Amino acid sequence: MAETSDISRHLPQTGLDKALAAAGAPVRQILDKSLAGLEISRAEGEVLFSANGSDLTALIATADEVRRQRVGNRVTFVTVRNINFTNVCYMACQFCNFGVRKDAKVAELLSLDTVADRAEEAWNRGGTEVCIQGGLHPDISGDHYFQLLRAVKARVPAMHVHAFSPFEIWYGVRKSRMALADYLATLKAEGLGSMPGTAAEILDTDIRLQLTRNKLSADEWETIIRAAHAAGIRTTSTIMYGHIDGPAHWAAHIDRLRAIQKDTGGFTEFVPLGFVHEETRLFRDHAEARPGPTSLENIRMHAVARLMLAGFIDNIQVSWVKLGPETARAMLDCGVNDLGGTLMNESISRAAGAKHGQEITPAEMVRIIRSAGRTPIQRNTLYDVVEDFSDHDPKPIAPLVGRREGASPLAFLDRHPETTVIAAE
């Protein structure tokens, strides 16, 4: 694949010191700051987002070293099931092909029992988390999100419920006419364990207005995230990149997340989400929309995030759903320490055109991590260790959704077992 060959070409073969020595002075000075434990500014992050050639090689080497310093050689994953309880949504986001009108033939609103059934099935397959999100259905009641939590917790009391993006919180507040703080407190009391920090896209007003004119603003997103953290509800943080955005937007976005984290400490991880373009209106209708990030942009995004967020958000996750398992493994050499979730089901990225499947089982996750020379660790949502697989394997299980023949996420290991493998120290 072109992406992994790009990464292989830039992996330093002569060590960090020689990689730094070959970099240009401006980039080397920034990287030296990071290695000294100093904060990388927004402007410096923007410089790194344009790194090429020997500068890019040095960036990757530095990100890998900072990753080693901050989190060691362990690579984590969580056993989780995604439950998209409705695909009905009237927001018409240009980058999304998931939402449909309620009269569409494929419209779906899962019953509370069905959601609970899926959570129980996940628990019985070793899941520790369900991630529940959906479109903004016009007919759901103001307490529907409370009902979803009650249904899951009644059936599987110990399951961690990671649910409801800031956009859904905004919708629930609007529907229920409750104050934001009261609404979040009720969600927590009903069993909400944490929230996905999705719906962030790019925290830039001009870009957001082009992505959708009806979605909550960057300031509203931040207000809801800060309120969640104040209520003791931790969240992930995300970025969606590779559409009509660029380095200045990326550096500003990460800088804003870092500022929030300095105040609240509520983010568990940072998850770059590459734009999947194939089936989206944004790509079809916007003259300046690109077909997702380039391979070098993927490298830079994960590496720069590692450096800008060092000491503030130390878990950098790669989305295997967006980039594919082979590229996800390669990103472990670019500052990444987490492979995300097993998922079991995935609908939103597939609706936009992603082709990397719906599930990587725990045994497959462990094999991918070991092939990169790292120690596989199953974690929970809040990054506590569930099981250390350094000396044994998970119990094999079949994928929840059957795969077509030849669609194994490990096929690349059989073709190229040596690709971008760096032995653990």
Short mmCIF file of C-alpha atoms in Angstrom, two decimals:
data_model
loop_
_atom_site.label_atom_id
_atom_site.label_comp_id
_atom_site.label_asym_id
_atom_site.label_seq_id
_atom_site.Cartn_x
_atom_site.Cartn_y
_atom_site.Cartn_z
CA MET A 1 0.00 0.00 0.00
CA ALA A 2 1.18 3.53 -0.75
CA GLU A 3 0.54 4.73 2.79
CA THR A 4 2.73 2.19 4.52
CA SER A 5 5.48 2.63 1.94
CA ASP A 6 5.41 6.38 2.68
CA ILE A 7 5.87 5.66 6.36
CA SER A 8 8.59 3.10 5.72
CA ARG A 9 10.48 5.60 3.56
CA HIS A 10 10.56 8.16 6.37
CA LEU A 11 11.27 5.83 9.31
CA PRO A 12 14.71 6.73 10.63
CA GLN A 13 17.18 3.95 10.01
CA THR A 14 20.07 5.62 11.85
CA GLY A 15 18.55 6.67 15.17
CA LEU A 16 16.99 9.79 16.62
CA ASP A 17 20.20 11.85 16.90
CA LYS A 18 21.11 11.40 13.24
CA ALA A 19 17.52 12.04 12.15
CA LEU A 20 17.55 15.32 14.07
CA ALA A 21 20.95 16.26 12.69
CA ALA A 22 19.65 15.89 9.14
CA ALA A 23 16.61 18.12 9.75
CA GLY A 24 16.52 21.80 8.88
CA ALA A 25 17.30 24.20 11.71
CA PRO A 26 13.73 25.57 12.22
CA VAL A 27 12.20 22.10 12.56
CA ARG A 28 15.12 20.77 14.61
CA GLN A 29 14.71 23.59 17.13
CA ILE A 30 11.01 22.77 17.58
CA LEU A 31 11.72 19.06 17.99
CA ASP A 32 14.50 19.75 20.49
CA LYS A 33 12.00 21.77 22.54
CA SER A 34 9.60 18.85 22.59
CA LEU A 35 12.30 16.39 23.61
CA ALA A 36 13.20 18.74 26.46
CA GLY A 37 9.63 18.58 27.72
CA LEU A 38 8.70 22.09 26.61
CA GLU A 39 5.33 23.01 25.09
CA ILE A 40 5.04 23.26 21.31
CA SER A 41 3.13 26.41 20.33
CA ARG A 42 0.30 26.60 17.87
CA ALA A 43 2.57 28.33 15.34
CA GLU A 44 5.26 25.69 15.80
CA GLY A 45 2.68 22.95 15.33
CA GLU A 46 1.70 24.54 12.04
CA VAL A 47 5.34 24.43 10.92
CA LEU A 48 5.53 20.73 11.77
CA PHE A 49 2.36 20.05 9.78
CA SER A 50 4.31 21.08 6.67
CA ALA A 51 7.37 18.90 7.36
CA ASN A 52 8.76 16.97 4.39
CA GLY A 53 11.84 14.94 3.58
CA SER A 54 14.43 14.83 6.35
CA ASP A 55 12.25 17.15 8.45
CA LEU A 56 9.43 14.60 8.33
CA THR A 57 11.81 11.77 9.19
CA ALA A 58 12.96 13.72 12.25
CA LEU A 59 9.35 14.51 13.21
CA ILE A 60 8.44 10.81 13.15
CA ALA A 61 11.52 9.84 15.15
CA THR A 62 10.79 12.51 17.75
CA ALA A 63 7.11 11.55 18.04
CA ASP A 64 8.12 7.92 18.54
CA GLU A 65 10.62 8.89 21.25
CA VAL A 66 8.13 11.15 23.06
CA ARG A 67 5.58 8.33 22.87
CA ARG A 68 8.13 5.99 24.48
CA GLN A 69 8.88 8.55 27.20
CA ARG A 70 5.23 9.27 27.99
CA VAL A 71 3.57 5.84 27.76
CA GLY A 72 6.27 3.26 27.07
CA ASN A 73 5.95 0.37 24.64
CA ARG A 74 2.47 -0.77 25.59
CA VAL A 75 -0.26 -0.50 22.96
CA THR A 76 -3.81 -0.56 24.23
CA PHE A 77 -7.24 -1.46 22.88
CA VAL A 78 -10.74 -1.69 24.31
CA THR A 79 -13.35 -4.40 23.70
CA VAL A 80 -16.41 -2.39 22.74
CA ARG A 81 -19.59 -2.57 20.71
CA ASN A 82 -20.92 0.39 18.75
CA ILE A 83 -24.69 0.76 18.92
CA ASN A 84 -26.10 3.36 16.52
CA PHE A 85 -29.65 3.40 17.81
CA THR A 86 -31.08 5.53 15.01
CA ASN A 87 -29.91 6.62 11.57
CA VAL A 88 -32.65 9.25 11.28
CA CYS A 89 -31.25 12.77 11.30
CA TYR A 90 -32.32 16.08 9.76
CA MET A 91 -29.10 18.03 10.24
CA ALA A 92 -27.84 17.27 6.71
CA CYS A 93 -24.14 17.49 7.54
CA GLN A 94 -22.28 17.62 4.25
CA PHE A 95 -19.58 15.15 5.35
CA CYS A 96 -22.02 12.47 6.55
CA ASN A 97 -23.90 9.84 4.58
CA PHE A 98 -25.31 8.10 7.65
CA GLY A 99 -28.41 10.18 8.40
CA VAL A 100 -31.70 9.65 6.55
CA ARG A 101 -35.19 11.07 6.81
CA LYS A 102 -37.66 9.17 8.97
CA ASP A 103 -39.76 8.12 5.98
CA ALA A 104 -36.77 6.54 4.19
CA LYS A 105 -36.96 2.79 3.56
CA VAL A 106 -33.76 2.27 5.52
CA ALA A 107 -34.81 4.48 8.46
CA GLU A 108 -34.21 2.80 11.80
CA LEU A 109 -34.97 3.56 15.44
CA LEU A 110 -33.99 0.66 17.65
CA SER A 111 -36.25 -0.23 20.53
CA LEU A 112 -34.92 0.03 24.05
CA ASP A 113 -35.03 -3.76 24.32
CA THR A 114 -32.99 -4.13 21.15
CA VAL A 115 -30.33 -1.74 22.44
CA ALA A 116 -30.23 -3.67 25.72
CA ASP A 117 -30.04 -6.98 23.81
CA ARG A 118 -27.02 -5.72 21.87
CA ALA A 119 -25.33 -4.52 25.03
CA GLU A 120 -25.90 -7.89 26.70
CA GLU A 121 -24.55 -9.72 23.65
CA ALA A 122 -21.44 -7.53 23.76
CA TRP A 123 -20.96 -8.29 27.47
CA ASN A 124 -21.22 -12.02 26.78
CA ARG A 125 -18.49 -11.64 24.12
CA GLY A 126 -16.12 -9.99 26.58
CA GLY A 127 -17.08 -6.38 25.97
CA THR A 128 -16.47 -3.82 28.71
CA GLU A 129 -18.03 -0.85 26.90
CA VAL A 130 -20.90 0.04 24.60
CA CYS A 131 -20.59 3.22 22.57
CA ILE A 132 -24.09 4.55 21.89
CA GLN A 133 -24.67 7.33 19.37
CA GLY A 134 -27.33 8.15 16.83
CA GLY A 135 -28.82 10.76 14.59
CA LEU A 136 -31.07 13.52 15.88
CA HIS A 137 -34.44 11.86 15.38
CA PRO A 138 -37.26 14.45 15.37
CA ASP A 139 -39.68 12.18 17.25
CA ILE A 140 -37.64 11.09 20.24
CA SER A 141 -38.71 12.49 23.59
CA GLY A 142 -36.66 14.73 25.86
CA ASP A 143 -35.85 11.82 28.14
CA HIS A 144 -34.99 9.27 25.41
CA TYR A 145 -31.28 9.34 26.22
CA PHE A 146 -32.15 8.67 29.88
CA GLN A 147 -34.30 5.71 28.79
CA LEU A 148 -31.44 4.25 26.74
CA LEU A 149 -29.15 4.36 29.76
CA ARG A 150 -31.74 2.79 32.03
CA ALA A 151 -32.36 -0.03 29.56
CA VAL A 152 -28.68 -0.93 29.23
CA LYS A 153 -27.83 -0.62 32.92
CA ALA A 154 -30.87 -2.67 33.93
CA ARG A 155 -29.75 -5.50 31.66
CA VAL A 156 -25.96 -5.25 32.12
CA PRO A 157 -25.25 -3.22 35.28
CA ALA A 158 -21.45 -3.44 35.04
CA MET A 159 -21.23 -2.34 31.41
CA HIS A 160 -19.53 1.02 30.88
CA VAL A 161 -21.77 3.23 28.75
CA HIS A 162 -19.82 5.65 26.58
CA ALA A 163 -22.50 7.63 24.86
CA PHE A 164 -23.95 10.76 23.27
CA SER A 165 -21.85 13.28 21.41
CA PRO A 166 -21.99 16.96 22.40
CA PHE A 167 -24.43 17.43 19.53
CA GLU A 168 -26.76 14.84 21.06
CA ILE A 169 -26.37 16.51 24.45
CA TRP A 170 -27.33 19.83 22.85
CA TYR A 171 -30.39 18.11 21.33
CA GLY A 172 -31.37 16.45 24.61
CA VAL A 173 -31.16 19.76 26.46
CA ARG A 174 -33.29 21.40 23.79
CA LYS A 175 -35.85 18.59 23.81
CA SER A 176 -36.09 18.31 27.59
CA ARG A 177 -35.87 22.06 28.30
CA MET A 178 -33.50 21.28 31.15
CA ALA A 179 -30.43 23.29 32.06
CA LEU A 180 -27.23 21.80 30.66
CA ALA A 181 -25.72 21.09 34.09
CA ASP A 182 -28.93 19.41 35.27
CA TYR A 183 -29.20 17.37 32.09
CA LEU A 184 -25.64 16.10 32.41
CA ALA A 185 -26.12 15.32 36.10
CA THR A 186 -29.21 13.26 35.25
CA LEU A 187 -27.36 11.37 32.52
CA LYS A 188 -24.61 10.55 34.98
CA ALA A 189 -27.09 9.43 37.62
CA GLU A 190 -28.76 7.14 35.06
CA GLY A 191 -25.45 5.44 34.28
CA LEU A 192 -23.54 7.48 31.71
CA GLY A 193 -19.88 6.62 32.20
CA SER A 194 -18.21 8.86 29.63
CA MET A 195 -18.89 10.73 26.39
CA PRO A 196 -17.39 10.64 22.91
CA GLY A 197 -15.86 13.96 21.96
CA THR A 198 -17.18 13.67 18.44
CA ALA A 199 -19.11 16.39 16.56
CA ALA A 200 -15.95 18.48 16.93
CA GLU A 201 -14.96 18.13 13.26
CA ILE A 202 -12.79 21.26 12.97
CA LEU A 203 -13.21 23.84 15.72
CA ASP A 204 -13.15 26.72 13.24
CA THR A 205 -16.20 28.85 12.51
CA ASP A 206 -15.65 29.36 8.77
CA ILE A 207 -14.95 25.69 8.09
CA ARG A 208 -17.88 24.51 10.22
CA LEU A 209 -20.29 26.74 8.33
CA GLN A 210 -19.24 25.03 5.13
CA LEU A 211 -19.55 21.55 6.62
CA THR A 212 -23.05 22.21 7.94
CA ARG A 213 -25.06 25.31 8.67
CA ASN A 214 -27.23 23.72 11.36
CA LYS A 215 -24.70 22.13 13.67
CA LEU A 216 -23.63 23.49 17.02
CA SER A 217 -20.84 26.04 16.89
CA ALA A 218 -17.28 25.47 18.04
CA ASP A 219 -18.02 27.55 21.14
CA GLU A 220 -21.14 25.51 21.92
CA TRP A 221 -19.14 22.28 21.50
CA GLU A 222 -16.54 23.57 23.95
CA THR A 223 -19.20 24.72 26.43
CA ILE A 224 -20.78 21.26 26.49
CA ILE A 225 -17.41 19.49 26.80
CA ARG A 226 -16.35 21.75 29.68
CA ALA A 227 -19.71 21.21 31.39
CA ALA A 228 -19.34 17.44 31.03
CA HIS A 229 -15.87 17.56 32.58
CA ALA A 230 -17.19 19.75 35.40
CA ALA A 231 -19.88 17.13 36.05
CA GLY A 232 -17.23 14.41 36.36
CA ILE A 233 -17.98 12.93 32.93
CA ARG A 234 -14.76 12.31 31.03
CA THR A 235 -14.70 12.51 27.23
CA THR A 236 -12.53 11.69 24.28
CA SER A 237 -11.30 14.43 21.94
CA THR A 238 -11.31 14.22 18.15
CA ILE A 239 -10.58 16.01 14.91
CA MET A 240 -11.93 15.29 11.43
CA TYR A 241 -9.35 16.30 8.84
CA GLY A 242 -8.61 16.05 5.14
CA HIS A 243 -11.61 17.82 3.57
CA ILE A 244 -11.57 21.64 3.14
CA ASP A 245 -9.18 22.25 6.02
CA GLY A 246 -5.42 22.61 6.36
CA PRO A 247 -2.42 22.93 8.69
CA ALA A 248 -3.48 26.23 10.26
CA HIS A 249 -6.86 24.73 11.21
CA TRP A 250 -5.27 21.54 12.56
CA ALA A 251 -2.75 23.33 14.77
CA ALA A 252 -5.43 25.70 16.10
CA HIS A 253 -7.80 22.79 16.80
CA ILE A 254 -5.20 20.83 18.77
CA ASP A 255 -4.16 23.98 20.62
CA ARG A 256 -7.78 24.57 21.64
CA LEU A 257 -8.15 21.00 22.91
CA ARG A 258 -4.95 21.42 24.89
CA ALA A 259 -6.26 24.63 26.48
CA ILE A 260 -9.43 22.84 27.58
CA GLN A 261 -7.38 19.98 29.01
CA LYS A 262 -5.20 22.36 30.99
CA ASP A 263 -8.33 23.66 32.71
CA THR A 264 -10.33 20.45 33.13
CA GLY A 265 -8.14 17.36 32.75
CA GLY A 266 -11.23 15.62 31.39
CA PHE A 267 -10.01 14.24 28.05
CA THR A 268 -8.96 10.59 28.04
CA GLU A 269 -7.44 10.50 24.55
CA PHE A 270 -7.10 12.23 21.20
CA VAL A 271 -8.48 10.51 18.11
CA PRO A 272 -7.69 11.85 14.62
CA LEU A 273 -10.47 10.89 12.21
CA GLY A 274 -9.54 11.11 8.55
CA PHE A 275 -12.35 12.30 6.27
CA VAL A 276 -13.93 9.39 4.36
CA HIS A 277 -15.14 11.03 1.17
CA GLU A 278 -16.60 8.46 -1.21
CA GLU A 279 -20.33 8.76 -0.50
CA THR A 280 -20.52 12.28 0.93
CA ARG A 281 -22.22 15.39 -0.41
CA LEU A 282 -19.25 17.46 0.69
CA PHE A 283 -16.97 15.72 -1.79
CA ARG A 284 -19.57 15.69 -4.57
CA ASP A 285 -20.72 19.29 -4.23
CA HIS A 286 -17.87 21.35 -2.75
CA ALA A 287 -15.33 22.40 -5.37
CA GLU A 288 -12.49 22.57 -2.85
CA ALA A 289 -13.18 19.31 -1.02
CA ARG A 290 -10.37 16.78 -1.10
CA PRO A 291 -10.71 12.97 -1.15
CA GLY A 292 -9.57 12.62 2.44
CA PRO A 293 -6.11 13.18 3.90
CA THR A 294 -2.98 12.12 2.07
CA SER A 295 -0.73 9.45 3.52
CA LEU A 296 1.77 12.08 4.63
CA GLU A 297 -0.99 14.13 6.27
CA ASN A 298 -2.00 11.05 8.26
CA ILE A 299 1.58 10.65 9.45
CA ARG A 300 1.91 14.32 10.38
CA MET A 301 -1.45 14.45 12.17
CA HIS A 302 -0.62 11.65 14.58
CA ALA A 303 2.99 12.72 15.09
CA VAL A 304 2.27 16.42 15.64
CA ALA A 305 -0.59 15.59 18.00
CA ARG A 306 1.78 13.47 20.06
CA LEU A 307 4.16 16.41 20.44
CA MET A 308 1.62 19.22 20.95
CA LEU A 309 -0.39 17.22 23.49
CA ALA A 310 2.53 15.63 25.37
CA GLY A 311 1.93 15.79 29.09
CA PHE A 312 -1.68 16.88 28.62
CA ILE A 313 -3.35 14.17 26.53
CA ASP A 314 -0.91 11.26 26.39
CA ASN A 315 -3.11 8.67 24.72
CA ILE A 316 -3.04 9.12 20.93
CA GLN A 317 -5.40 6.75 19.16
CA VAL A 318 -5.45 5.72 15.51
CA SER A 319 -8.76 4.88 13.85
CA TRP A 320 -8.34 1.55 12.08
CA VAL A 321 -11.88 2.00 10.70
CA LYS A 322 -10.83 5.16 8.86
CA LEU A 323 -7.29 4.20 7.83
CA GLY A 324 -7.35 0.41 7.77
CA PRO A 325 -5.49 -2.05 10.02
CA GLU A 326 -2.25 -1.99 8.02
CA THR A 327 -1.90 1.79 8.16
CA ALA A 328 -3.06 1.77 11.79
CA ARG A 329 -0.18 -0.53 12.70
CA ALA A 330 2.24 1.68 10.79
CA MET A 331 1.06 4.68 12.85
CA LEU A 332 2.42 2.94 15.95
CA ASP A 333 5.80 4.17 14.71
CA CYS A 334 4.52 7.75 14.45
CA GLY A 335 3.55 8.48 18.05
CA VAL A 336 0.40 6.35 18.46
CA ASN A 337 -0.14 4.13 21.51
CA ASP A 338 -3.78 3.04 21.17
CA LEU A 339 -5.64 1.07 18.49
CA GLY A 340 -9.11 2.01 19.71
CA GLY A 341 -11.97 -0.45 19.93
CA THR A 342 -12.86 -3.85 18.56
CA LEU A 343 -16.25 -2.26 17.65
CA MET A 344 -18.23 -5.47 16.73
CA ASN A 345 -20.49 -3.24 14.59
CA GLU A 346 -19.75 -0.01 12.73
CA SER A 347 -22.19 2.01 10.65
CA ILE A 348 -21.20 5.67 10.34
CA SER A 349 -17.84 5.32 8.58
CA ARG A 350 -19.15 2.52 6.35
CA ALA A 351 -22.04 4.75 5.26
CA ALA A 352 -19.50 7.35 4.11
CA GLY A 353 -17.59 4.76 2.12
CA ALA A 354 -15.06 3.21 4.51
CA LYS A 355 -14.10 -0.32 3.47
CA HIS A 356 -12.10 -1.65 6.40
CA GLY A 357 -14.74 -3.82 8.05
CA GLN A 358 -16.69 -3.67 11.29
CA GLU A 359 -14.65 -5.60 13.82
CA ILE A 360 -11.15 -6.59 14.82
CA THR A 361 -11.39 -9.25 17.51
CA PRO A 362 -9.20 -9.10 20.64
CA ALA A 363 -7.02 -11.95 19.37
CA GLU A 364 -6.51 -10.07 16.10
CA MET A 365 -5.71 -6.85 17.96
CA VAL A 366 -3.07 -8.68 19.97
CA ARG A 367 -1.47 -10.13 16.86
CA ILE A 368 -1.31 -6.71 15.17
CA ILE A 369 0.29 -5.15 18.24
CA ARG A 370 2.83 -7.94 18.65
CA SER A 371 3.77 -7.70 14.97
CA ALA A 372 4.85 -4.11 15.68
CA GLY A 373 7.11 -5.27 18.50
CA ARG A 374 4.89 -3.77 21.21
CA THR A 375 3.17 -5.15 24.32
CA PRO A 376 -0.60 -5.67 23.89
CA ILE A 377 -2.84 -4.43 26.70
CA GLN A 378 -6.62 -4.64 26.88
CA ARG A 379 -7.86 -1.52 28.66
CA ASN A 380 -11.20 -0.18 29.74
CA THR A 381 -12.71 3.12 28.60
CA LEU A 382 -10.78 5.16 31.16
CA TYR A 383 -7.46 3.45 30.38
CA ASP A 384 -7.30 1.14 33.36
CA VAL A 385 -5.67 -2.21 32.50
CA VAL A 386 -8.16 -5.05 32.00
CA GLU A 387 -5.63 -7.68 30.90
CA ASP A 388 -1.96 -7.75 29.96
CA PHE A 389 -1.40 -10.04 26.97
CA SER A 390 2.39 -9.92 27.04
CA ASP A 391 2.63 -13.67 27.65
CA HIS A 392 -0.67 -15.17 26.48
CA ASP A 393 -3.42 -14.75 23.91
CA PRO A 394 -7.09 -13.75 24.23
CA LYS A 395 -9.64 -16.46 23.78
CA PRO A 396 -10.41 -16.65 20.04
CA ILE A 397 -13.92 -15.61 19.02
CA ALA A 398 -15.56 -15.40 15.63
CA PRO A 399 -16.52 -11.94 14.33
CA LEU A 400 -20.03 -10.93 15.31
CA VAL A 401 -20.83 -10.02 11.70
CA GLY A 402 -19.68 -12.54 9.12
CA ARG A 403 -16.93 -11.43 6.76
CA ARG A 404 -16.73 -12.04 3.07
CA GLU A 405 -14.06 -14.50 2.02
CA GLY A 406 -10.58 -13.03 2.10
CA ALA A 407 -11.62 -10.00 4.19
CA SER A 408 -9.49 -10.73 7.25
CA PRO A 409 -8.03 -7.58 8.86
CA LEU A 410 -4.81 -9.56 9.28
CA ALA A 411 -4.33 -10.32 5.60
CA PHE A 412 -1.60 -7.70 5.37
CA LEU A 413 0.43 -9.52 8.01
CA ASP A 414 0.45 -12.65 5.89
CA ARG A 415 1.51 -10.63 2.80
CA HIS A 416 4.04 -8.33 4.44
CA PRO A 417 4.81 -9.48 7.98
CA GLU A 418 7.92 -7.30 8.12
CA THR A 419 6.28 -3.99 7.14
CA THR A 420 7.31 -1.10 9.41
CA VAL A 421 8.05 -3.33 12.39
CA ILE A 422 10.14 -1.67 15.10
CA ALA A 423 11.27 -4.01 17.85
CA ALA A 424 10.36 -3.04 21.40
CA GLU A 425 13.26 -1.98 23.60
#
